[in-house]
Amino acid sequence: MFSLISSSSNAWQRAAQLLITIASILIIGKLITLVPVMTELEVAGVFKAAAVVWFLARLAALILFYFFASYVIEAIPNSGGALSFAKGIGEPLTALLIVITVQALFWELLAPFVDSLGRTIYHSSAIILIVSVSIWFVVRAYRHATYLVDTFAKLAEMLSGFLPEQKLACQQCGAEISANTHFCNACGHKTQSSNTCPACGTAVSVDQQYCQNCGSTLGKTAVSGS
């Protein structure tokens, strides 16, 4: 148990270090592009030096982002609920973000050198790859959706405890009782009657004309339960 906690702590620590490194690379790269001479120098007679530096900074940040996401996924405990859902979709979500970013990043590099046919091939390949990874993500999300449903159910149950309970007065003795109780806890007077469908026994309201379960006509034929 302690080894698992230690491993998770180390993973979070490494993820934090990588996140700081990514931010530092992007900030420094952006600052370099603001140097006047970087906007004047050209590389290969096509790209400005500032654009090349910013490209390399983003590429390096993207590579580090992969390792950052790996450590985050490793650090998330598989303890059920929303955390298990997040852990389950972590890999395809990371892959989707990287694919979308990489195809846009490399298009900046290739755009000046490709014709219309190359443009079509590149974008078609990118779309196919993005769709494929998206399908992977959806499948993972479907498989782990039960964890999220359980979390919402527990959250709804927890929040229901903070809602004030509806109260009403007993018609017999005037004591304050819960709105959903069937008998007064002070005098035993019956406060509600539960009607049932004569065909299937499903609980129905007094003013219903048809059963919501079997469709039988109710009207005044609904039987009042004790």
JSON list of C-alpha atoms in Angstrom, two decimals:
[
{"chain": "A", "resi": 1, "resn": "MET", "atom": "CA", "xyz": [0.00, 0.00, 0.00]},
{"chain": "A", "resi": 2, "resn": "PHE", "atom": "CA", "xyz": [2.74, 2.44, 0.97]},
{"chain": "A", "resi": 3, "resn": "SER", "atom": "CA", "xyz": [4.68, 1.56, -2.18]},
{"chain": "A", "resi": 4, "resn": "LEU", "atom": "CA", "xyz": [1.63, 2.44, -4.28]},
{"chain": "A", "resi": 5, "resn": "ILE", "atom": "CA", "xyz": [1.26, 5.77, -2.50]},
{"chain": "A", "resi": 6, "resn": "SER", "atom": "CA", "xyz": [4.96, 6.48, -2.96]},
{"chain": "A", "resi": 7, "resn": "SER", "atom": "CA", "xyz": [4.79, 5.55, -6.65]},
{"chain": "A", "resi": 8, "resn": "SER", "atom": "CA", "xyz": [1.78, 7.83, -7.18]},
{"chain": "A", "resi": 9, "resn": "SER", "atom": "CA", "xyz": [3.54, 10.67, -5.35]},
{"chain": "A", "resi": 10, "resn": "ASN", "atom": "CA", "xyz": [6.66, 10.27, -7.51]},
{"chain": "A", "resi": 11, "resn": "ALA", "atom": "CA", "xyz": [4.54, 10.26, -10.66]},
{"chain": "A", "resi": 12, "resn": "TRP", "atom": "CA", "xyz": [2.80, 13.49, -9.63]},
{"chain": "A", "resi": 13, "resn": "GLN", "atom": "CA", "xyz": [6.17, 15.05, -8.81]},
{"chain": "A", "resi": 14, "resn": "ARG", "atom": "CA", "xyz": [7.59, 14.16, -12.22]},
{"chain": "A", "resi": 15, "resn": "ALA", "atom": "CA", "xyz": [4.44, 15.40, -13.92]},
{"chain": "A", "resi": 16, "resn": "ALA", "atom": "CA", "xyz": [4.75, 18.72, -12.09]},
{"chain": "A", "resi": 17, "resn": "GLN", "atom": "CA", "xyz": [8.41, 19.03, -13.11]},
{"chain": "A", "resi": 18, "resn": "LEU", "atom": "CA", "xyz": [7.54, 18.38, -16.74]},
{"chain": "A", "resi": 19, "resn": "LEU", "atom": "CA", "xyz": [4.68, 20.88, -16.64]},
{"chain": "A", "resi": 20, "resn": "ILE", "atom": "CA", "xyz": [7.01, 23.58, -15.34]},
{"chain": "A", "resi": 21, "resn": "THR", "atom": "CA", "xyz": [9.57, 22.65, -18.01]},
{"chain": "A", "resi": 22, "resn": "ILE", "atom": "CA", "xyz": [6.94, 22.85, -20.76]},
{"chain": "A", "resi": 23, "resn": "ALA", "atom": "CA", "xyz": [5.82, 26.27, -19.58]},
{"chain": "A", "resi": 24, "resn": "SER", "atom": "CA", "xyz": [9.45, 27.46, -19.40]},
{"chain": "A", "resi": 25, "resn": "ILE", "atom": "CA", "xyz": [10.20, 26.28, -22.96]},
{"chain": "A", "resi": 26, "resn": "LEU", "atom": "CA", "xyz": [7.15, 28.03, -24.37]},
{"chain": "A", "resi": 27, "resn": "ILE", "atom": "CA", "xyz": [7.83, 31.26, -22.50]},
{"chain": "A", "resi": 28, "resn": "ILE", "atom": "CA", "xyz": [11.51, 31.37, -23.47]},
{"chain": "A", "resi": 29, "resn": "GLY", "atom": "CA", "xyz": [10.70, 30.44, -27.07]},
{"chain": "A", "resi": 30, "resn": "LYS", "atom": "CA", "xyz": [8.13, 33.21, -27.30]},
{"chain": "A", "resi": 31, "resn": "LEU", "atom": "CA", "xyz": [10.51, 35.75, -25.78]},
{"chain": "A", "resi": 32, "resn": "ILE", "atom": "CA", "xyz": [13.21, 34.83, -28.31]},
{"chain": "A", "resi": 33, "resn": "THR", "atom": "CA", "xyz": [10.80, 35.44, -31.18]},
{"chain": "A", "resi": 34, "resn": "LEU", "atom": "CA", "xyz": [10.30, 38.98, -29.88]},
{"chain": "A", "resi": 35, "resn": "VAL", "atom": "CA", "xyz": [13.98, 39.85, -30.45]},
{"chain": "A", "resi": 36, "resn": "PRO", "atom": "CA", "xyz": [14.00, 42.19, -33.49]},
{"chain": "A", "resi": 37, "resn": "VAL", "atom": "CA", "xyz": [16.82, 40.41, -35.30]},
{"chain": "A", "resi": 38, "resn": "MET", "atom": "CA", "xyz": [14.87, 37.11, -35.19]},
{"chain": "A", "resi": 39, "resn": "THR", "atom": "CA", "xyz": [12.15, 38.61, -37.36]},
{"chain": "A", "resi": 40, "resn": "GLU", "atom": "CA", "xyz": [14.72, 39.71, -39.95]},
{"chain": "A", "resi": 41, "resn": "LEU", "atom": "CA", "xyz": [16.86, 36.60, -40.29]},
{"chain": "A", "resi": 42, "resn": "GLU", "atom": "CA", "xyz": [15.70, 33.93, -42.74]},
{"chain": "A", "resi": 43, "resn": "VAL", "atom": "CA", "xyz": [16.30, 30.19, -42.69]},
{"chain": "A", "resi": 44, "resn": "ALA", "atom": "CA", "xyz": [16.58, 28.42, -46.08]},
{"chain": "A", "resi": 45, "resn": "GLY", "atom": "CA", "xyz": [15.26, 31.58, -47.66]},
{"chain": "A", "resi": 46, "resn": "VAL", "atom": "CA", "xyz": [11.71, 30.64, -46.66]},
{"chain": "A", "resi": 47, "resn": "PHE", "atom": "CA", "xyz": [11.18, 30.84, -42.91]},
{"chain": "A", "resi": 48, "resn": "LYS", "atom": "CA", "xyz": [11.89, 33.65, -40.52]},
{"chain": "A", "resi": 49, "resn": "ALA", "atom": "CA", "xyz": [14.22, 32.71, -37.68]},
{"chain": "A", "resi": 50, "resn": "ALA", "atom": "CA", "xyz": [11.50, 33.66, -35.19]},
{"chain": "A", "resi": 51, "resn": "ALA", "atom": "CA", "xyz": [9.08, 31.21, -36.80]},
{"chain": "A", "resi": 52, "resn": "VAL", "atom": "CA", "xyz": [11.69, 28.42, -36.69]},
{"chain": "A", "resi": 53, "resn": "VAL", "atom": "CA", "xyz": [12.42, 29.01, -33.01]},
{"chain": "A", "resi": 54, "resn": "TRP", "atom": "CA", "xyz": [8.74, 29.06, -32.14]},
{"chain": "A", "resi": 55, "resn": "PHE", "atom": "CA", "xyz": [8.20, 25.85, -34.13]},
{"chain": "A", "resi": 56, "resn": "LEU", "atom": "CA", "xyz": [11.02, 24.08, -32.29]},
{"chain": "A", "resi": 57, "resn": "ALA", "atom": "CA", "xyz": [9.78, 25.34, -28.92]},
{"chain": "A", "resi": 58, "resn": "ARG", "atom": "CA", "xyz": [6.29, 23.99, -29.55]},
{"chain": "A", "resi": 59, "resn": "LEU", "atom": "CA", "xyz": [7.64, 20.69, -30.86]},
{"chain": "A", "resi": 60, "resn": "ALA", "atom": "CA", "xyz": [9.81, 20.23, -27.76]},
{"chain": "A", "resi": 61, "resn": "ALA", "atom": "CA", "xyz": [6.86, 21.15, -25.52]},
{"chain": "A", "resi": 62, "resn": "LEU", "atom": "CA", "xyz": [4.69, 18.64, -27.34]},
{"chain": "A", "resi": 63, "resn": "ILE", "atom": "CA", "xyz": [7.21, 15.84, -26.84]},
{"chain": "A", "resi": 64, "resn": "LEU", "atom": "CA", "xyz": [7.43, 16.65, -23.14]},
{"chain": "A", "resi": 65, "resn": "PHE", "atom": "CA", "xyz": [3.63, 16.81, -22.97]},
{"chain": "A", "resi": 66, "resn": "TYR", "atom": "CA", "xyz": [3.50, 13.12, -23.93]},
{"chain": "A", "resi": 67, "resn": "PHE", "atom": "CA", "xyz": [5.65, 12.17, -20.93]},
{"chain": "A", "resi": 68, "resn": "PHE", "atom": "CA", "xyz": [3.73, 14.60, -18.71]},
{"chain": "A", "resi": 69, "resn": "ALA", "atom": "CA", "xyz": [0.43, 12.93, -19.65]},
{"chain": "A", "resi": 70, "resn": "SER", "atom": "CA", "xyz": [1.95, 9.47, -19.09]},
{"chain": "A", "resi": 71, "resn": "TYR", "atom": "CA", "xyz": [2.96, 10.37, -15.54]},
{"chain": "A", "resi": 72, "resn": "VAL", "atom": "CA", "xyz": [-0.45, 11.92, -14.82]},
{"chain": "A", "resi": 73, "resn": "ILE", "atom": "CA", "xyz": [-2.25, 8.78, -16.02]},
{"chain": "A", "resi": 74, "resn": "GLU", "atom": "CA", "xyz": [0.08, 6.65, -13.92]},
{"chain": "A", "resi": 75, "resn": "ALA", "atom": "CA", "xyz": [-0.53, 8.80, -10.84]},
{"chain": "A", "resi": 76, "resn": "ILE", "atom": "CA", "xyz": [-4.35, 8.68, -11.05]},
{"chain": "A", "resi": 77, "resn": "PRO", "atom": "CA", "xyz": [-5.56, 6.00, -8.61]},
{"chain": "A", "resi": 78, "resn": "ASN", "atom": "CA", "xyz": [-7.80, 3.29, -10.05]},
{"chain": "A", "resi": 79, "resn": "SER", "atom": "CA", "xyz": [-10.21, 3.54, -7.13]},
{"chain": "A", "resi": 80, "resn": "GLY", "atom": "CA", "xyz": [-13.49, 3.70, -9.04]},
{"chain": "A", "resi": 81, "resn": "GLY", "atom": "CA", "xyz": [-15.71, 6.65, -9.81]},
{"chain": "A", "resi": 82, "resn": "ALA", "atom": "CA", "xyz": [-14.60, 9.64, -11.85]},
{"chain": "A", "resi": 83, "resn": "LEU", "atom": "CA", "xyz": [-10.90, 8.92, -11.24]},
{"chain": "A", "resi": 84, "resn": "SER", "atom": "CA", "xyz": [-11.13, 5.50, -12.88]},
{"chain": "A", "resi": 85, "resn": "PHE", "atom": "CA", "xyz": [-13.04, 7.06, -15.77]},
{"chain": "A", "resi": 86, "resn": "ALA", "atom": "CA", "xyz": [-10.33, 9.70, -16.20]},
{"chain": "A", "resi": 87, "resn": "LYS", "atom": "CA", "xyz": [-7.62, 7.04, -16.03]},
{"chain": "A", "resi": 88, "resn": "GLY", "atom": "CA", "xyz": [-9.44, 4.93, -18.62]},
{"chain": "A", "resi": 89, "resn": "ILE", "atom": "CA", "xyz": [-9.75, 7.71, -21.20]},
{"chain": "A", "resi": 90, "resn": "GLY", "atom": "CA", "xyz": [-6.35, 9.22, -20.44]},
{"chain": "A", "resi": 91, "resn": "GLU", "atom": "CA", "xyz": [-4.39, 7.47, -23.19]},
{"chain": "A", "resi": 92, "resn": "PRO", "atom": "CA", "xyz": [-6.77, 8.09, -26.13]},
{"chain": "A", "resi": 93, "resn": "LEU", "atom": "CA", "xyz": [-7.39, 11.66, -24.98]},
{"chain": "A", "resi": 94, "resn": "THR", "atom": "CA", "xyz": [-3.63, 12.33, -24.89]},
{"chain": "A", "resi": 95, "resn": "ALA", "atom": "CA", "xyz": [-3.20, 10.74, -28.31]},
{"chain": "A", "resi": 96, "resn": "LEU", "atom": "CA", "xyz": [-6.05, 12.82, -29.74]},
{"chain": "A", "resi": 97, "resn": "LEU", "atom": "CA", "xyz": [-4.60, 16.08, -28.42]},
{"chain": "A", "resi": 98, "resn": "ILE", "atom": "CA", "xyz": [-1.14, 15.21, -29.75]},
{"chain": "A", "resi": 99, "resn": "VAL", "atom": "CA", "xyz": [-2.40, 14.17, -33.20]},
{"chain": "A", "resi": 100, "resn": "ILE", "atom": "CA", "xyz": [-4.46, 17.35, -33.62]},
{"chain": "A", "resi": 101, "resn": "THR", "atom": "CA", "xyz": [-1.56, 19.54, -32.53]},
{"chain": "A", "resi": 102, "resn": "VAL", "atom": "CA", "xyz": [1.12, 17.70, -34.53]},
{"chain": "A", "resi": 103, "resn": "GLN", "atom": "CA", "xyz": [-0.79, 17.81, -37.81]},
{"chain": "A", "resi": 104, "resn": "ALA", "atom": "CA", "xyz": [-1.32, 21.57, -37.44]},
{"chain": "A", "resi": 105, "resn": "LEU", "atom": "CA", "xyz": [2.30, 22.10, -36.39]},
{"chain": "A", "resi": 106, "resn": "PHE", "atom": "CA", "xyz": [3.87, 20.21, -39.26]},
{"chain": "A", "resi": 107, "resn": "TRP", "atom": "CA", "xyz": [1.53, 21.75, -41.77]},
{"chain": "A", "resi": 108, "resn": "GLU", "atom": "CA", "xyz": [3.15, 25.10, -40.99]},
{"chain": "A", "resi": 109, "resn": "LEU", "atom": "CA", "xyz": [6.46, 23.54, -41.98]},
{"chain": "A", "resi": 110, "resn": "LEU", "atom": "CA", "xyz": [5.26, 21.76, -45.11]},
{"chain": "A", "resi": 111, "resn": "ALA", "atom": "CA", "xyz": [2.75, 24.27, -46.48]},
{"chain": "A", "resi": 112, "resn": "PRO", "atom": "CA", "xyz": [5.27, 26.33, -48.52]},
{"chain": "A", "resi": 113, "resn": "PHE", "atom": "CA", "xyz": [6.59, 23.21, -50.30]},
{"chain": "A", "resi": 114, "resn": "VAL", "atom": "CA", "xyz": [3.44, 21.28, -51.31]},
{"chain": "A", "resi": 115, "resn": "ASP", "atom": "CA", "xyz": [1.03, 21.79, -54.17]},
{"chain": "A", "resi": 116, "resn": "SER", "atom": "CA", "xyz": [-2.74, 21.36, -54.13]},
{"chain": "A", "resi": 117, "resn": "LEU", "atom": "CA", "xyz": [-2.47, 17.57, -54.48]},
{"chain": "A", "resi": 118, "resn": "GLY", "atom": "CA", "xyz": [-0.04, 17.38, -51.57]},
{"chain": "A", "resi": 119, "resn": "ARG", "atom": "CA", "xyz": [-2.37, 19.59, -49.55]},
{"chain": "A", "resi": 120, "resn": "THR", "atom": "CA", "xyz": [-5.28, 17.23, -50.21]},
{"chain": "A", "resi": 121, "resn": "ILE", "atom": "CA", "xyz": [-3.25, 14.13, -49.34]},
{"chain": "A", "resi": 122, "resn": "TYR", "atom": "CA", "xyz": [-1.91, 15.67, -46.14]},
{"chain": "A", "resi": 123, "resn": "HIS", "atom": "CA", "xyz": [-5.26, 16.90, -44.85]},
{"chain": "A", "resi": 124, "resn": "SER", "atom": "CA", "xyz": [-7.03, 13.66, -45.83]},
{"chain": "A", "resi": 125, "resn": "SER", "atom": "CA", "xyz": [-4.44, 11.63, -43.94]},
{"chain": "A", "resi": 126, "resn": "ALA", "atom": "CA", "xyz": [-4.76, 13.92, -40.93]},
{"chain": "A", "resi": 127, "resn": "ILE", "atom": "CA", "xyz": [-8.55, 13.59, -40.91]},
{"chain": "A", "resi": 128, "resn": "ILE", "atom": "CA", "xyz": [-8.38, 9.79, -41.12]},
{"chain": "A", "resi": 129, "resn": "LEU", "atom": "CA", "xyz": [-5.89, 9.66, -38.25]},
{"chain": "A", "resi": 130, "resn": "ILE", "atom": "CA", "xyz": [-7.93, 12.05, -36.10]},
{"chain": "A", "resi": 131, "resn": "VAL", "atom": "CA", "xyz": [-11.14, 10.10, -36.72]},
{"chain": "A", "resi": 132, "resn": "SER", "atom": "CA", "xyz": [-9.41, 6.82, -35.88]},
{"chain": "A", "resi": 133, "resn": "VAL", "atom": "CA", "xyz": [-8.09, 8.13, -32.58]},
{"chain": "A", "resi": 134, "resn": "SER", "atom": "CA", "xyz": [-11.49, 9.69, -31.85]},
{"chain": "A", "resi": 135, "resn": "ILE", "atom": "CA", "xyz": [-13.15, 6.29, -32.26]},
{"chain": "A", "resi": 136, "resn": "TRP", "atom": "CA", "xyz": [-10.62, 4.84, -29.82]},
{"chain": "A", "resi": 137, "resn": "PHE", "atom": "CA", "xyz": [-11.49, 7.60, -27.36]},
{"chain": "A", "resi": 138, "resn": "VAL", "atom": "CA", "xyz": [-15.25, 7.01, -27.71]},
{"chain": "A", "resi": 139, "resn": "VAL", "atom": "CA", "xyz": [-14.85, 3.24, -27.19]},
{"chain": "A", "resi": 140, "resn": "ARG", "atom": "CA", "xyz": [-12.77, 3.81, -24.04]},
{"chain": "A", "resi": 141, "resn": "ALA", "atom": "CA", "xyz": [-15.28, 6.36, -22.76]},
{"chain": "A", "resi": 142, "resn": "TYR", "atom": "CA", "xyz": [-18.13, 3.89, -23.33]},
{"chain": "A", "resi": 143, "resn": "ARG", "atom": "CA", "xyz": [-16.32, 1.08, -21.51]},
{"chain": "A", "resi": 144, "resn": "HIS", "atom": "CA", "xyz": [-15.58, 3.25, -18.49]},
{"chain": "A", "resi": 145, "resn": "ALA", "atom": "CA", "xyz": [-18.86, 5.21, -18.46]},
{"chain": "A", "resi": 146, "resn": "THR", "atom": "CA", "xyz": [-20.20, 3.13, -15.57]},
{"chain": "A", "resi": 147, "resn": "TYR", "atom": "CA", "xyz": [-17.61, 4.69, -13.28]},
{"chain": "A", "resi": 148, "resn": "LEU", "atom": "CA", "xyz": [-18.91, 8.16, -14.17]},
{"chain": "A", "resi": 149, "resn": "VAL", "atom": "CA", "xyz": [-22.54, 7.09, -13.74]},
{"chain": "A", "resi": 150, "resn": "ASP", "atom": "CA", "xyz": [-21.74, 5.77, -10.26]},
{"chain": "A", "resi": 151, "resn": "THR", "atom": "CA", "xyz": [-20.08, 9.08, -9.40]},
{"chain": "A", "resi": 152, "resn": "PHE", "atom": "CA", "xyz": [-23.14, 11.07, -10.50]},
{"chain": "A", "resi": 153, "resn": "ALA", "atom": "CA", "xyz": [-25.43, 8.76, -8.54]},
{"chain": "A", "resi": 154, "resn": "LYS", "atom": "CA", "xyz": [-23.36, 9.16, -5.37]},
{"chain": "A", "resi": 155, "resn": "LEU", "atom": "CA", "xyz": [-23.19, 12.93, -5.91]},
{"chain": "A", "resi": 156, "resn": "ALA", "atom": "CA", "xyz": [-26.96, 13.15, -6.36]},
{"chain": "A", "resi": 157, "resn": "GLU", "atom": "CA", "xyz": [-27.47, 11.09, -3.20]},
{"chain": "A", "resi": 158, "resn": "MET", "atom": "CA", "xyz": [-25.10, 13.32, -1.27]},
{"chain": "A", "resi": 159, "resn": "LEU", "atom": "CA", "xyz": [-26.75, 16.52, -2.52]},
{"chain": "A", "resi": 160, "resn": "SER", "atom": "CA", "xyz": [-30.21, 15.18, -1.70]},
{"chain": "A", "resi": 161, "resn": "GLY", "atom": "CA", "xyz": [-29.18, 15.12, 1.95]},
{"chain": "A", "resi": 162, "resn": "PHE", "atom": "CA", "xyz": [-28.83, 18.92, 1.89]},
{"chain": "A", "resi": 163, "resn": "LEU", "atom": "CA", "xyz": [-32.33, 19.50, 0.49]},
{"chain": "A", "resi": 164, "resn": "PRO", "atom": "CA", "xyz": [-34.93, 20.39, 3.11]},
{"chain": "A", "resi": 165, "resn": "GLU", "atom": "CA", "xyz": [-37.51, 17.66, 3.64]},
{"chain": "A", "resi": 166, "resn": "GLN", "atom": "CA", "xyz": [-41.02, 18.71, 2.67]},
{"chain": "A", "resi": 167, "resn": "LYS", "atom": "CA", "xyz": [-43.44, 18.81, 5.60]},
{"chain": "A", "resi": 168, "resn": "LEU", "atom": "CA", "xyz": [-47.22, 18.92, 5.92]},
{"chain": "A", "resi": 169, "resn": "ALA", "atom": "CA", "xyz": [-49.76, 18.92, 8.73]},
{"chain": "A", "resi": 170, "resn": "CYS", "atom": "CA", "xyz": [-51.76, 15.81, 9.63]},
{"chain": "A", "resi": 171, "resn": "GLN", "atom": "CA", "xyz": [-55.45, 16.39, 8.84]},
{"chain": "A", "resi": 172, "resn": "GLN", "atom": "CA", "xyz": [-56.46, 14.47, 11.96]},
{"chain": "A", "resi": 173, "resn": "CYS", "atom": "CA", "xyz": [-54.27, 15.93, 14.72]},
{"chain": "A", "resi": 174, "resn": "GLY", "atom": "CA", "xyz": [-52.33, 18.74, 13.03]},
{"chain": "A", "resi": 175, "resn": "ALA", "atom": "CA", "xyz": [-48.90, 17.26, 13.81]},
{"chain": "A", "resi": 176, "resn": "GLU", "atom": "CA", "xyz": [-46.07, 18.06, 11.41]},
{"chain": "A", "resi": 177, "resn": "ILE", "atom": "CA", "xyz": [-45.20, 15.02, 9.31]},
{"chain": "A", "resi": 178, "resn": "SER", "atom": "CA", "xyz": [-43.12, 14.24, 6.23]},
{"chain": "A", "resi": 179, "resn": "ALA", "atom": "CA", "xyz": [-44.82, 14.87, 2.90]},
{"chain": "A", "resi": 180, "resn": "ASN", "atom": "CA", "xyz": [-44.09, 11.35, 1.63]},
{"chain": "A", "resi": 181, "resn": "THR", "atom": "CA", "xyz": [-45.29, 9.44, 4.68]},
{"chain": "A", "resi": 182, "resn": "HIS", "atom": "CA", "xyz": [-48.45, 7.35, 4.55]},
{"chain": "A", "resi": 183, "resn": "PHE", "atom": "CA", "xyz": [-49.39, 7.47, 8.24]},
{"chain": "A", "resi": 184, "resn": "CYS", "atom": "CA", "xyz": [-49.10, 10.16, 10.89]},
{"chain": "A", "resi": 185, "resn": "ASN", "atom": "CA", "xyz": [-46.44, 9.27, 13.45]},
{"chain": "A", "resi": 186, "resn": "ALA", "atom": "CA", "xyz": [-48.45, 11.05, 16.17]},
{"chain": "A", "resi": 187, "resn": "CYS", "atom": "CA", "xyz": [-51.97, 9.62, 15.79]},
{"chain": "A", "resi": 188, "resn": "GLY", "atom": "CA", "xyz": [-51.62, 6.94, 13.11]},
{"chain": "A", "resi": 189, "resn": "HIS", "atom": "CA", "xyz": [-54.05, 8.65, 10.72]},
{"chain": "A", "resi": 190, "resn": "LYS", "atom": "CA", "xyz": [-53.64, 7.58, 7.10]},
{"chain": "A", "resi": 191, "resn": "THR", "atom": "CA", "xyz": [-52.34, 10.58, 5.17]},
{"chain": "A", "resi": 192, "resn": "GLN", "atom": "CA", "xyz": [-51.99, 9.21, 1.64]},
{"chain": "A", "resi": 193, "resn": "SER", "atom": "CA", "xyz": [-53.58, 6.53, -0.46]},
{"chain": "A", "resi": 194, "resn": "SER", "atom": "CA", "xyz": [-51.62, 4.76, -3.13]},
{"chain": "A", "resi": 195, "resn": "ASN", "atom": "CA", "xyz": [-53.65, 3.76, -6.20]},
{"chain": "A", "resi": 196, "resn": "THR", "atom": "CA", "xyz": [-52.66, 0.77, -8.28]},
{"chain": "A", "resi": 197, "resn": "CYS", "atom": "CA", "xyz": [-53.53, -0.34, -11.80]},
{"chain": "A", "resi": 198, "resn": "PRO", "atom": "CA", "xyz": [-56.04, -3.23, -11.63]},
{"chain": "A", "resi": 199, "resn": "ALA", "atom": "CA", "xyz": [-54.35, -4.91, -14.62]},
{"chain": "A", "resi": 200, "resn": "CYS", "atom": "CA", "xyz": [-50.67, -4.88, -13.67]},
{"chain": "A", "resi": 201, "resn": "GLY", "atom": "CA", "xyz": [-50.52, -3.48, -10.12]},
{"chain": "A", "resi": 202, "resn": "THR", "atom": "CA", "xyz": [-48.32, -0.50, -11.02]},
{"chain": "A", "resi": 203, "resn": "ALA", "atom": "CA", "xyz": [-48.68, 2.52, -8.69]},
{"chain": "A", "resi": 204, "resn": "VAL", "atom": "CA", "xyz": [-50.61, 5.32, -10.40]},
{"chain": "A", "resi": 205, "resn": "SER", "atom": "CA", "xyz": [-51.84, 8.76, -9.38]},
{"chain": "A", "resi": 206, "resn": "VAL", "atom": "CA", "xyz": [-55.46, 9.49, -8.60]},
{"chain": "A", "resi": 207, "resn": "ASP", "atom": "CA", "xyz": [-56.04, 11.66, -11.67]},
{"chain": "A", "resi": 208, "resn": "GLN", "atom": "CA", "xyz": [-54.46, 9.27, -14.21]},
{"chain": "A", "resi": 209, "resn": "GLN", "atom": "CA", "xyz": [-56.70, 7.96, -17.00]},
{"chain": "A", "resi": 210, "resn": "TYR", "atom": "CA", "xyz": [-54.29, 5.33, -18.35]},
{"chain": "A", "resi": 211, "resn": "CYS", "atom": "CA", "xyz": [-51.59, 3.17, -16.77]},
{"chain": "A", "resi": 212, "resn": "GLN", "atom": "CA", "xyz": [-48.09, 4.24, -17.71]},
{"chain": "A", "resi": 213, "resn": "ASN", "atom": "CA", "xyz": [-46.89, 0.63, -17.58]},
{"chain": "A", "resi": 214, "resn": "CYS", "atom": "CA", "xyz": [-49.50, -1.41, -19.50]},
{"chain": "A", "resi": 215, "resn": "GLY", "atom": "CA", "xyz": [-51.77, 1.25, -21.00]},
{"chain": "A", "resi": 216, "resn": "SER", "atom": "CA", "xyz": [-54.94, -0.03, -19.33]},
{"chain": "A", "resi": 217, "resn": "THR", "atom": "CA", "xyz": [-57.81, 2.42, -18.87]},
{"chain": "A", "resi": 218, "resn": "LEU", "atom": "CA", "xyz": [-58.04, 3.56, -15.26]},
{"chain": "A", "resi": 219, "resn": "GLY", "atom": "CA", "xyz": [-60.67, 6.18, -14.66]},
{"chain": "A", "resi": 220, "resn": "LYS", "atom": "CA", "xyz": [-62.44, 5.19, -11.46]},
{"chain": "A", "resi": 221, "resn": "THR", "atom": "CA", "xyz": [-61.40, 1.57, -11.72]},
{"chain": "A", "resi": 222, "resn": "ALA", "atom": "CA", "xyz": [-58.02, 2.07, -10.04]},
{"chain": "A", "resi": 223, "resn": "VAL", "atom": "CA", "xyz": [-57.86, 0.16, -6.79]},
{"chain": "A", "resi": 224, "resn": "SER", "atom": "CA", "xyz": [-56.80, 2.01, -3.67]},
{"chain": "A", "resi": 225, "resn": "GLY", "atom": "CA", "xyz": [-54.15, 0.24, -1.63]},
{"chain": "A", "resi": 226, "resn": "SER", "atom": "CA", "xyz": [-54.01, 0.24, 2.14]}
]
